[in-house]
PDB file of C-alpha atoms and ligand atoms in Angstrom:
ATOM      1  CA  MET A   1    -150.270  75.140 159.709  1.00  0.00           C
ATOM      2  CA  THR A   2    -152.572  77.076 157.200  1.00  0.00           C
ATOM      3  CA  ALA A   3    -156.330  76.717 157.551  1.00  0.00           C
ATOM      4  CA  ARG A   4    -158.494  74.892 154.907  1.00  0.00           C
ATOM      5  CA  ILE A   5    -160.510  77.455 153.066  1.00  0.00           C
ATOM      6  CA  ILE A   6    -164.189  76.563 153.019  1.00  0.00           C
ATOM      7  CA  ASP A   7    -165.320  77.611 149.417  1.00  0.00           C
ATOM      8  CA  GLY A   8    -168.907  79.150 149.765  1.00  0.00           C
ATOM      9  CA  LYS A   9    -168.860  80.019 145.945  1.00  0.00           C
ATOM     10  CA  ALA A  10    -168.643  76.149 144.929  1.00  0.00           C
ATOM     11  CA  LEU A  11    -170.974  75.013 147.689  1.00  0.00           C
ATOM     12  CA  SER A  12    -173.647  77.658 146.759  1.00  0.00           C
ATOM     13  CA  ALA A  13    -173.361  76.449 143.140  1.00  0.00           C
ATOM     14  CA  ALA A  14    -174.102  72.952 144.230  1.00  0.00           C
ATOM     15  CA  VAL A  15    -177.176  74.012 146.339  1.00  0.00           C
ATOM     16  CA  ARG A  16    -178.547  76.173 143.507  1.00  0.00           C
ATOM     17  CA  ALA A  17    -178.140  73.185 141.081  1.00  0.00           C
ATOM     18  CA  GLU A  18    -180.226  71.126 143.689  1.00  0.00           C
ATOM     19  CA  VAL A  19    -182.855  73.991 143.617  1.00  0.00           C
ATOM     20  CA  ALA A  20    -182.869  73.958 139.824  1.00  0.00           C
ATOM     21  CA  GLU A  21    -183.687  70.269 139.956  1.00  0.00           C
ATOM     22  CA  ARG A  22    -186.626  70.827 142.405  1.00  0.00           C
ATOM     23  CA  VAL A  23    -188.015  73.701 140.273  1.00  0.00           C
ATOM     24  CA  LYS A  24    -188.107  71.361 137.249  1.00  0.00           C
ATOM     25  CA  ALA A  25    -189.833  68.821 139.285  1.00  0.00           C
ATOM     26  CA  LEU A  26    -192.468  71.333 140.448  1.00  0.00           C
ATOM     27  CA  ARG A  27    -193.015  72.794 136.850  1.00  0.00           C
ATOM     28  CA  ALA A  28    -193.586  69.254 135.455  1.00  0.00           C
ATOM     29  CA  GLN A  29    -196.559  69.229 138.029  1.00  0.00           C
ATOM     30  CA  GLY A  30    -197.725  72.632 136.572  1.00  0.00           C
ATOM     31  CA  LEU A  31    -196.520  74.882 139.486  1.00  0.00           C
ATOM     32  CA  GLN A  32    -193.986  77.740 138.790  1.00  0.00           C
ATOM     33  CA  PRO A  33    -192.326  78.828 141.964  1.00  0.00           C
ATOM     34  CA  GLY A  34    -192.234  82.612 142.379  1.00  0.00           C
ATOM     35  CA  LEU A  35    -190.429  85.120 144.903  1.00  0.00           C
ATOM     36  CA  ALA A  36    -191.358  88.558 145.217  1.00  0.00           C
ATOM     37  CA  VAL A  37    -188.612  90.970 146.319  1.00  0.00           C
ATOM     38  CA  VAL A  38    -189.549  94.426 147.606  1.00  0.00           C
ATOM     39  CA  LEU A  39    -187.169  97.204 147.953  1.00  0.00           C
ATOM     40  CA  VAL A  40    -187.956 100.809 149.381  1.00  0.00           C
ATOM     41  CA  GLY A  41    -185.663 103.481 148.696  1.00  0.00           C
ATOM     42  CA  GLU A  42    -182.240 103.953 147.016  1.00  0.00           C
ATOM     43  CA  ASP A  43    -179.740 102.250 149.583  1.00  0.00           C
ATOM     44  CA  PRO A  44    -176.842 101.196 147.376  1.00  0.00           C
ATOM     45  CA  ALA A  45    -175.935  98.188 149.082  1.00  0.00           C
ATOM     46  CA  SER A  46    -179.591  96.952 149.292  1.00  0.00           C
ATOM     47  CA  GLN A  47    -179.769  97.680 145.476  1.00  0.00           C
ATOM     48  CA  VAL A  48    -177.009  95.238 144.792  1.00  0.00           C
ATOM     49  CA  TYR A  49    -178.355  92.727 147.234  1.00  0.00           C
ATOM     50  CA  VAL A  50    -181.759  92.684 145.550  1.00  0.00           C
ATOM     51  CA  ARG A  51    -180.291  92.617 142.055  1.00  0.00           C
ATOM     52  CA  ASN A  52    -178.219  89.383 143.069  1.00  0.00           C
ATOM     53  CA  LYS A  53    -181.222  87.950 144.574  1.00  0.00           C
ATOM     54  CA  ALA A  54    -183.330  88.182 141.480  1.00  0.00           C
ATOM     55  CA  ALA A  55    -180.615  87.025 139.249  1.00  0.00           C
ATOM     56  CA  ALA A  56    -179.914  83.794 141.181  1.00  0.00           C
ATOM     57  CA  CYS A  57    -183.670  83.190 141.049  1.00  0.00           C
ATOM     58  CA  GLU A  58    -183.943  83.435 137.276  1.00  0.00           C
ATOM     59  CA  LYS A  59    -180.866  81.297 137.046  1.00  0.00           C
ATOM     60  CA  ALA A  60    -182.432  78.526 138.962  1.00  0.00           C
ATOM     61  CA  GLY A  61    -185.724  78.798 136.998  1.00  0.00           C
ATOM     62  CA  LEU A  62    -187.772  80.599 139.711  1.00  0.00           C
ATOM     63  CA  HIS A  63    -189.919  83.421 138.857  1.00  0.00           C
ATOM     64  CA  SER A  64    -188.920  86.610 140.649  1.00  0.00           C
ATOM     65  CA  ARG A  65    -190.904  89.976 140.747  1.00  0.00           C
ATOM     66  CA  VAL A  66    -188.750  92.944 142.000  1.00  0.00           C
ATOM     67  CA  ILE A  67    -190.821  95.654 143.359  1.00  0.00           C
ATOM     68  CA  ARG A  68    -189.048  98.981 143.756  1.00  0.00           C
ATOM     69  CA  LEU A  69    -190.820 101.858 145.800  1.00  0.00           C
ATOM     70  CA  GLY A  70    -189.814 105.264 146.382  1.00  0.00           C
ATOM     71  CA  GLU A  71    -188.067 106.432 149.556  1.00  0.00           C
ATOM     72  CA  ASP A  72    -191.452 108.474 150.137  1.00  0.00           C
ATOM     73  CA  THR A  73    -193.563 105.630 150.037  1.00  0.00           C
ATOM     74  CA  THR A  74    -195.688 105.530 153.180  1.00  0.00           C
ATOM     75  CA  GLU A  75    -196.039 102.462 155.566  1.00  0.00           C
ATOM     76  CA  ALA A  76    -199.742 101.975 154.623  1.00  0.00           C
ATOM     77  CA  GLU A  77    -198.839 101.727 150.915  1.00  0.00           C
ATOM     78  CA  LEU A  78    -196.211  99.071 151.829  1.00  0.00           C
ATOM     79  CA  LEU A  79    -198.398  97.114 154.099  1.00  0.00           C
ATOM     80  CA  ASP A  80    -200.992  97.036 151.206  1.00  0.00           C
ATOM     81  CA  LEU A  81    -198.659  95.707 148.624  1.00  0.00           C
ATOM     82  CA  VAL A  82    -197.491  92.946 151.146  1.00  0.00           C
ATOM     83  CA  ARG A  83    -201.238  92.049 151.686  1.00  0.00           C
ATOM     84  CA  GLN A  84    -201.621  91.845 148.111  1.00  0.00           C
ATOM     85  CA  LEU A  85    -198.425  89.364 147.667  1.00  0.00           C
ATOM     86  CA  ASN A  86    -199.839  87.388 150.635  1.00  0.00           C
ATOM     87  CA  GLU A  87    -202.985  86.724 148.278  1.00  0.00           C
ATOM     88  CA  ASP A  88    -201.183  86.317 145.115  1.00  0.00           C
ATOM     89  CA  ALA A  89    -201.019  82.538 144.094  1.00  0.00           C
ATOM     90  CA  ALA A  90    -198.217  83.105 141.850  1.00  0.00           C
ATOM     91  CA  ILE A  91    -195.958  84.161 144.837  1.00  0.00           C
ATOM     92  CA  HIS A  92    -194.744  81.488 147.303  1.00  0.00           C
ATOM     93  CA  GLY A  93    -191.994  83.678 148.882  1.00  0.00           C
ATOM     94  CA  ILE A  94    -191.961  87.428 149.933  1.00  0.00           C
ATOM     95  CA  LEU A  95    -188.814  89.323 150.886  1.00  0.00           C
ATOM     96  CA  VAL A  96    -188.880  92.877 152.093  1.00  0.00           C
ATOM     97  CA  GLN A  97    -185.277  93.984 151.890  1.00  0.00           C
ATOM     98  CA  LEU A  98    -183.958  95.603 155.080  1.00  0.00           C
ATOM     99  CA  PRO A  99    -183.223  98.227 156.219  1.00  0.00           C
ATOM    100  CA  LEU A 100    -186.418 100.056 155.551  1.00  0.00           C
ATOM    101  CA  PRO A 101    -186.637 103.846 155.513  1.00  0.00           C
ATOM    102  CA  GLY A 102    -186.683 105.452 159.079  1.00  0.00           C
ATOM    103  CA  HIS A 103    -190.406 106.423 158.880  1.00  0.00           C
ATOM    104  CA  MET A 104    -191.448 102.755 158.783  1.00  0.00           C
ATOM    105  CA  ASN A 105    -192.223 100.454 161.561  1.00  0.00           C
ATOM    106  CA  THR A 106    -189.868  97.194 160.378  1.00  0.00           C
ATOM    107  CA  ALA A 107    -191.570  94.975 162.880  1.00  0.00           C
ATOM    108  CA  LYS A 108    -195.047  95.813 161.625  1.00  0.00           C
ATOM    109  CA  VAL A 109    -193.942  95.207 158.090  1.00  0.00           C
ATOM    110  CA  ILE A 110    -192.518  91.898 158.786  1.00  0.00           C
ATOM    111  CA  GLU A 111    -195.336  90.703 160.976  1.00  0.00           C
ATOM    112  CA  THR A 112    -197.653  91.532 158.015  1.00  0.00           C
ATOM    113  CA  ILE A 113    -195.906  89.173 155.643  1.00  0.00           C
ATOM    114  CA  SER A 114    -197.852  85.739 155.759  1.00  0.00           C
ATOM    115  CA  ALA A 115    -195.841  83.403 157.765  1.00  0.00           C
ATOM    116  CA  GLU A 116    -196.203  80.598 155.193  1.00  0.00           C
ATOM    117  CA  LYS A 117    -194.466  83.185 152.552  1.00  0.00           C
ATOM    118  CA  ASP A 118    -191.730  84.541 154.920  1.00  0.00           C
ATOM    119  CA  VAL A 119    -188.681  83.169 153.304  1.00  0.00           C
ATOM    120  CA  ASP A 120    -186.392  85.332 155.499  1.00  0.00           C
ATOM    121  CA  GLY A 121    -187.735  83.420 158.503  1.00  0.00           C
ATOM    122  CA  PHE A 122    -187.941  86.908 160.345  1.00  0.00           C
ATOM    123  CA  HIS A 123    -191.716  86.790 161.032  1.00  0.00           C
ATOM    124  CA  ILE A 124    -192.465  86.299 164.905  1.00  0.00           C
ATOM    125  CA  SER A 125    -194.288  83.121 164.334  1.00  0.00           C
ATOM    126  CA  ASN A 126    -191.143  81.727 162.373  1.00  0.00           C
ATOM    127  CA  ALA A 127    -189.013  82.936 165.154  1.00  0.00           C
ATOM    128  CA  GLY A 128    -191.088  81.130 167.799  1.00  0.00           C
ATOM    129  CA  LEU A 129    -191.108  78.010 165.588  1.00  0.00           C
ATOM    130  CA  LEU A 130    -187.332  77.901 165.423  1.00  0.00           C
ATOM    131  CA  LEU A 131    -186.982  78.518 169.138  1.00  0.00           C
ATOM    132  CA  THR A 132    -189.266  75.629 170.133  1.00  0.00           C
ATOM    133  CA  GLY A 133    -187.444  73.340 167.504  1.00  0.00           C
ATOM    134  CA  LYS A 134    -190.068  72.971 164.895  1.00  0.00           C
ATOM    135  CA  PRO A 135    -188.863  75.356 162.115  1.00  0.00           C
ATOM    136  CA  LEU A 136    -190.790  76.255 159.164  1.00  0.00           C
ATOM    137  CA  PHE A 137    -188.300  78.650 157.698  1.00  0.00           C
ATOM    138  CA  ARG A 138    -184.570  79.039 158.899  1.00  0.00           C
ATOM    139  CA  PRO A 139    -183.155  82.441 158.526  1.00  0.00           C
ATOM    140  CA  CYS A 140    -180.949  82.277 155.232  1.00  0.00           C
ATOM    141  CA  THR A 141    -177.508  83.109 156.689  1.00  0.00           C
ATOM    142  CA  PRO A 142    -177.408  80.748 159.650  1.00  0.00           C
ATOM    143  CA  TYR A 143    -179.189  78.137 157.463  1.00  0.00           C
ATOM    144  CA  GLY A 144    -176.327  78.488 154.991  1.00  0.00           C
ATOM    145  CA  VAL A 145    -173.780  78.229 157.895  1.00  0.00           C
ATOM    146  CA  MET A 146    -175.244  74.930 158.963  1.00  0.00           C
ATOM    147  CA  ARG A 147    -175.301  73.778 155.403  1.00  0.00           C
ATOM    148  CA  MET A 148    -171.306  74.579 155.104  1.00  0.00           C
ATOM    149  CA  LEU A 149    -170.696  72.720 158.496  1.00  0.00           C
ATOM    150  CA  GLU A 150    -172.720  69.656 157.125  1.00  0.00           C
ATOM    151  CA  SER A 151    -170.617  69.735 153.882  1.00  0.00           C
ATOM    152  CA  GLU A 152    -167.268  70.104 155.485  1.00  0.00           C
ATOM    153  CA  GLU A 153    -168.186  67.253 157.913  1.00  0.00           C
ATOM    154  CA  VAL A 154    -167.616  69.389 160.849  1.00  0.00           C
ATOM    155  CA  PRO A 155    -168.710  67.628 163.875  1.00  0.00           C
ATOM    156  CA  VAL A 156    -171.403  69.646 165.560  1.00  0.00           C
ATOM    157  CA  ARG A 157    -172.888  67.292 168.150  1.00  0.00           C
ATOM    158  CA  GLY A 158    -171.091  67.965 171.491  1.00  0.00           C
ATOM    159  CA  ALA A 159    -168.846  70.789 170.008  1.00  0.00           C
ATOM    160  CA  GLU A 160    -168.201  74.138 171.745  1.00  0.00           C
ATOM    161  CA  ALA A 161    -169.723  76.597 169.512  1.00  0.00           C
ATOM    162  CA  VAL A 162    -169.196  80.331 170.192  1.00  0.00           C
ATOM    163  CA  ILE A 163    -171.023  83.184 168.410  1.00  0.00           C
ATOM    164  CA  VAL A 164    -169.970  86.681 168.320  1.00  0.00           C
ATOM    165  CA  GLY A 165    -172.966  89.041 167.711  1.00  0.00           C
ATOM    166  CA  ALA A 166    -176.447  88.387 168.887  1.00  0.00           C
ATOM    167  CA  SER A 167    -178.707  89.995 166.040  1.00  0.00           C
ATOM    168  CA  ASN A 168    -182.279  88.641 165.261  1.00  0.00           C
ATOM    169  CA  ILE A 169    -180.976  87.880 161.670  1.00  0.00           C
ATOM    170  CA  VAL A 170    -177.788  86.094 162.314  1.00  0.00           C
ATOM    171  CA  GLY A 171    -176.538  85.603 165.971  1.00  0.00           C
ATOM    172  CA  LYS A 172    -179.689  84.523 167.635  1.00  0.00           C
ATOM    173  CA  PRO A 173    -181.073  82.030 165.028  1.00  0.00           C
ATOM    174  CA  MET A 174    -177.416  80.637 164.660  1.00  0.00           C
ATOM    175  CA  ALA A 175    -177.368  79.863 168.232  1.00  0.00           C
ATOM    176  CA  LEU A 176    -180.831  77.960 168.019  1.00  0.00           C
ATOM    177  CA  LEU A 177    -179.716  75.909 164.933  1.00  0.00           C
ATOM    178  CA  LEU A 178    -176.349  74.917 166.486  1.00  0.00           C
ATOM    179  CA  LEU A 179    -178.171  73.996 169.956  1.00  0.00           C
ATOM    180  CA  ALA A 180    -180.584  71.939 167.866  1.00  0.00           C
ATOM    181  CA  ALA A 181    -177.615  70.161 166.315  1.00  0.00           C
ATOM    182  CA  GLY A 182    -176.309  69.263 169.603  1.00  0.00           C
ATOM    183  CA  ALA A 183    -173.565  72.041 170.291  1.00  0.00           C
ATOM    184  CA  THR A 184    -172.784  73.630 173.428  1.00  0.00           C
ATOM    185  CA  VAL A 185    -173.519  77.243 172.592  1.00  0.00           C
ATOM    186  CA  THR A 186    -172.079  80.664 174.015  1.00  0.00           C
ATOM    187  CA  LEU A 187    -173.764  83.705 172.293  1.00  0.00           C
ATOM    188  CA  CYS A 188    -171.487  86.874 172.901  1.00  0.00           C
ATOM    189  CA  ASN A 189    -172.538  90.374 172.608  1.00  0.00           C
ATOM    190  CA  SER A 190    -170.788  93.727 172.711  1.00  0.00           C
ATOM    191  CA  LYS A 191    -170.912  93.711 176.539  1.00  0.00           C
ATOM    192  CA  THR A 192    -169.286  90.542 176.843  1.00  0.00           C
ATOM    193  CA  ARG A 193    -166.224  90.621 179.328  1.00  0.00           C
ATOM    194  CA  ASP A 194    -162.775  89.079 178.018  1.00  0.00           C
ATOM    195  CA  LEU A 195    -164.227  88.134 174.547  1.00  0.00           C
ATOM    196  CA  GLY A 196    -160.900  86.417 173.651  1.00  0.00           C
ATOM    197  CA  ALA A 197    -161.431  84.130 176.833  1.00  0.00           C
ATOM    198  CA  GLN A 198    -164.648  83.014 175.119  1.00  0.00           C
ATOM    199  CA  THR A 199    -163.857  82.650 171.734  1.00  0.00           C
ATOM    200  CA  ARG A 200    -160.416  80.679 172.444  1.00  0.00           C
ATOM    201  CA  ARG A 201    -162.783  77.838 173.919  1.00  0.00           C
ATOM    202  CA  ALA A 202    -164.619  77.501 170.626  1.00  0.00           C
ATOM    203  CA  ASP A 203    -164.218  74.433 168.337  1.00  0.00           C
ATOM    204  CA  ILE A 204    -166.547  76.327 165.916  1.00  0.00           C
ATOM    205  CA  LEU A 205    -166.540  80.167 165.878  1.00  0.00           C
ATOM    206  CA  VAL A 206    -169.030  82.393 164.114  1.00  0.00           C
ATOM    207  CA  VAL A 207    -168.367  85.931 163.879  1.00  0.00           C
ATOM    208  CA  ALA A 208    -171.344  88.442 162.965  1.00  0.00           C
ATOM    209  CA  THR A 209    -170.530  91.834 164.372  1.00  0.00           C
ATOM    210  CA  GLY A 210    -170.165  94.159 161.381  1.00  0.00           C
ATOM    211  CA  ARG A 211    -166.737  95.165 162.798  1.00  0.00           C
ATOM    212  CA  PRO A 212    -164.150  94.631 160.223  1.00  0.00           C
ATOM    213  CA  GLY A 213    -161.223  92.448 161.582  1.00  0.00           C
ATOM    214  CA  MET A 214    -162.298  92.366 165.161  1.00  0.00           C
ATOM    215  CA  VAL A 215    -161.380  88.763 165.738  1.00  0.00           C
ATOM    216  CA  THR A 216    -157.717  88.193 165.279  1.00  0.00           C
ATOM    217  CA  GLY A 217    -155.602  85.029 165.340  1.00  0.00           C
ATOM    218  CA  ASP A 218    -154.743  85.208 168.983  1.00  0.00           C
ATOM    219  CA  MET A 219    -158.474  84.816 169.962  1.00  0.00           C
ATOM    220  CA  ILE A 220    -158.832  81.528 168.130  1.00  0.00           C
ATOM    221  CA  LYS A 221    -158.188  77.973 169.296  1.00  0.00           C
ATOM    222  CA  PRO A 222    -155.637  76.091 167.052  1.00  0.00           C
ATOM    223  CA  GLY A 223    -157.613  73.954 164.621  1.00  0.00           C
ATOM    224  CA  ALA A 224    -161.104  75.673 165.194  1.00  0.00           C
ATOM    225  CA  VAL A 225    -163.579  76.249 162.407  1.00  0.00           C
ATOM    226  CA  VAL A 226    -163.956  79.925 161.846  1.00  0.00           C
ATOM    227  CA  ILE A 227    -167.021  81.322 159.948  1.00  0.00           C
ATOM    228  CA  ASP A 228    -166.973  84.826 158.993  1.00  0.00           C
ATOM    229  CA  VAL A 229    -170.392  86.220 158.290  1.00  0.00           C
ATOM    230  CA  GLY A 230    -169.147  89.863 158.096  1.00  0.00           C
ATOM    231  CA  ILE A 231    -169.117  91.767 154.786  1.00  0.00           C
ATOM    232  CA  ASN A 232    -167.542  95.335 155.506  1.00  0.00           C
ATOM    233  CA  ARG A 233    -166.444  97.566 152.581  1.00  0.00           C
ATOM    234  CA  LEU A 234    -163.233  99.559 153.424  1.00  0.00           C
ATOM    235  CA  PRO A 235    -162.503 103.227 152.126  1.00  0.00           C
ATOM    236  CA  ASP A 236    -160.284 101.845 149.486  1.00  0.00           C
ATOM    237  CA  GLY A 237    -163.108  99.796 148.098  1.00  0.00           C
ATOM    238  CA  SER A 238    -162.005  96.390 149.184  1.00  0.00           C
ATOM    239  CA  LEU A 239    -164.470  93.687 150.944  1.00  0.00           C
ATOM    240  CA  VAL A 240    -163.249  92.196 154.318  1.00  0.00           C
ATOM    241  CA  GLY A 241    -165.078  90.206 156.880  1.00  0.00           C
ATOM    242  CA  ASP A 242    -165.145  90.599 160.900  1.00  0.00           C
ATOM    243  CA  VAL A 243    -162.297  88.254 161.080  1.00  0.00           C
ATOM    244  CA  ASP A 244    -158.604  89.290 160.500  1.00  0.00           C
ATOM    245  CA  PHE A 245    -158.094  86.589 157.709  1.00  0.00           C
ATOM    246  CA  GLU A 246    -154.279  86.929 157.562  1.00  0.00           C
ATOM    247  CA  SER A 247    -153.748  86.041 161.320  1.00  0.00           C
ATOM    248  CA  ALA A 248    -156.664  83.733 161.723  1.00  0.00           C
ATOM    249  CA  LYS A 249    -155.659  81.275 158.818  1.00  0.00           C
ATOM    250  CA  GLN A 250    -152.394  80.562 160.597  1.00  0.00           C
ATOM    251  CA  VAL A 251    -154.240  79.186 163.669  1.00  0.00           C
ATOM    252  CA  ALA A 252    -157.687  77.953 162.334  1.00  0.00           C
ATOM    253  CA  GLY A 253    -158.153  74.519 161.100  1.00  0.00           C
ATOM    254  CA  ALA A 254    -160.648  75.644 158.498  1.00  0.00           C
ATOM    255  CA  ILE A 255    -161.980  79.306 157.678  1.00  0.00           C
ATOM    256  CA  THR A 256    -164.620  81.000 155.294  1.00  0.00           C
ATOM    257  CA  PRO A 257    -162.917  83.784 152.996  1.00  0.00           C
ATOM    258  CA  VAL A 258    -164.714  87.187 152.499  1.00  0.00           C
ATOM    259  CA  PRO A 259    -165.850  87.494 149.613  1.00  0.00           C
ATOM    260  CA  GLY A 260    -166.577  83.774 148.615  1.00  0.00           C
ATOM    261  CA  GLY A 261    -167.702  82.277 151.954  1.00  0.00           C
ATOM    262  CA  VAL A 262    -170.884  82.663 153.883  1.00  0.00           C
ATOM    263  CA  GLY A 263    -172.334  85.618 151.379  1.00  0.00           C
ATOM    264  CA  PRO A 264    -173.012  83.329 148.403  1.00  0.00           C
ATOM    265  CA  MET A 265    -174.670  80.693 150.871  1.00  0.00           C
ATOM    266  CA  THR A 266    -177.149  83.261 152.006  1.00  0.00           C
ATOM    267  CA  ILE A 267    -178.674  83.662 148.385  1.00  0.00           C
ATOM    268  CA  ALA A 268    -178.599  79.958 147.798  1.00  0.00           C
ATOM    269  CA  MET A 269    -180.510  79.266 151.043  1.00  0.00           C
ATOM    270  CA  LEU A 270    -183.074  81.904 150.124  1.00  0.00           C
ATOM    271  CA  LEU A 271    -183.791  79.812 147.102  1.00  0.00           C
ATOM    272  CA  VAL A 272    -184.089  76.835 149.290  1.00  0.00           C
ATOM    273  CA  ASN A 273    -186.503  78.473 151.400  1.00  0.00           C
ATOM    274  CA  THR A 274    -188.566  79.567 148.442  1.00  0.00           C
ATOM    275  CA  ILE A 275    -188.564  76.113 146.884  1.00  0.00           C
ATOM    276  CA  GLU A 276    -189.683  74.668 150.225  1.00  0.00           C
ATOM    277  CA  ALA A 277    -192.595  76.978 150.293  1.00  0.00           C
ATOM    278  CA  ALA A 278    -193.618  76.264 146.793  1.00  0.00           C
ATOM    279  CA  GLU A 279    -193.185  72.670 147.468  1.00  0.00           C
ATOM    280  CA  ARG A 280    -195.546  72.999 150.571  1.00  0.00           C
ATOM    281  CA  SER A 281    -198.106  74.862 148.393  1.00  0.00           C
ATOM    282  CA  ALA A 282    -197.894  72.218 145.742  1.00  0.00           C
ATOM    283  CA  ALA A 283    -198.679  69.471 148.360  1.00  0.00           C
ATOM    284  CA  THR A 284    -201.949  71.379 149.572  1.00  0.00           C
ATOM    285  CA  MET A 285    -203.016  71.604 146.173  1.00  0.00           C
ATOM    286  CA  LEU A 286    -202.595  67.732 145.256  1.00  0.00           C
ATOM    287  CA  PRO A 287    -206.004  66.126 144.566  1.00  0.00           C
ATOM    288  CA  THR A 288    -207.149  63.910 147.627  1.00  0.00           C
ATOM    289  CA  THR A 289    -207.778  60.278 146.992  1.00  0.00           C
ATOM    290  CA  SER A 290    -210.587  58.593 148.498  1.00  0.00           C
TER     291      SER A 290
HETATM  292  N1  GUN B   1    -180.695  93.200 154.613  1.00  0.00           N
HETATM  293  C1  GUN B   1    -179.710  92.629 154.963  1.00  0.00           C
HETATM  294  N2  GUN B   1    -179.712  91.121 154.843  1.00  0.00           N
HETATM  295  C2  GUN B   1    -181.005  90.959 154.699  1.00  0.00           C
HETATM  296  C3  GUN B   1    -181.747  89.620 154.727  1.00  0.00           C
HETATM  297  O1  GUN B   1    -181.213  88.696 154.749  1.00  0.00           O
HETATM  298  N3  GUN B   1    -183.107  89.752 154.305  1.00  0.00           N
HETATM  299  C4  GUN B   1    -183.436  91.041 154.137  1.00  0.00           C
HETATM  300  N4  GUN B   1    -184.984  91.050 153.892  1.00  0.00           N
HETATM  301  N5  GUN B   1    -182.776  92.109 154.266  1.00  0.00           N
HETATM  302  C5  GUN B   1    -181.694  92.042 154.454  1.00  0.00           C
END
């Protein structure tokens, strides 16, 4: 049996079309939703991500403001900019692209973003709200994975979900979203003993380690749904995930490809978070009836 391929590109196009409709509705009320994307330094991968995020915004009718700062920008200058964006009524979402240069305190920068504009969902208040089951913003990549599972009609309630990789950006929020949806969740990390014994129990296996091809077909339960969050560029220039696609697709029931799987969903969900922020802002501006 060969696995069904989950088409993240097609689903992301559908999500972006939904966002475009919601943008139209807001504009009809006189509100133009806006996202600010801040890039510090010259990291080539970050430059590509930022360009793609801005292009996706414009295509959906959202206003995007990309602010590029030099590598030698001080932390104080960046914090000042973030505070200005917090006060800017034309901006509903703020994203500071990571990683930041080494002389900056990333946590301090993220905590300075207003929690109501933190469309990455990285602010400590948003992490706490997610933990306690009352999320304001869900981090884009795990939010996109949940949307994929929903659209593929994968049963989550009661399922065994195993996540490999425990980062703040993907693994931990992924565990919380799957838990909230009723899965029994195992979160593996680099110290996990006998990783294969864990992954072979999974009905839903999410891999986010940044290590190319580390999960192979023999580590997958026949028929499992495999979600590959990794995007790794090999020396020959090709892009591969954290799952060895060729061996995994012989065993899995469904699998996301790289590229064209989770990646496009991350950007689509950033647009969803931005439109949600703008809609909340519009709701607070409505005239009150008395
Ligand atoms: N760098 C890599 N992924 C991300 C992301 O989702 N958000 C931000 N802000 N930076 C990133």
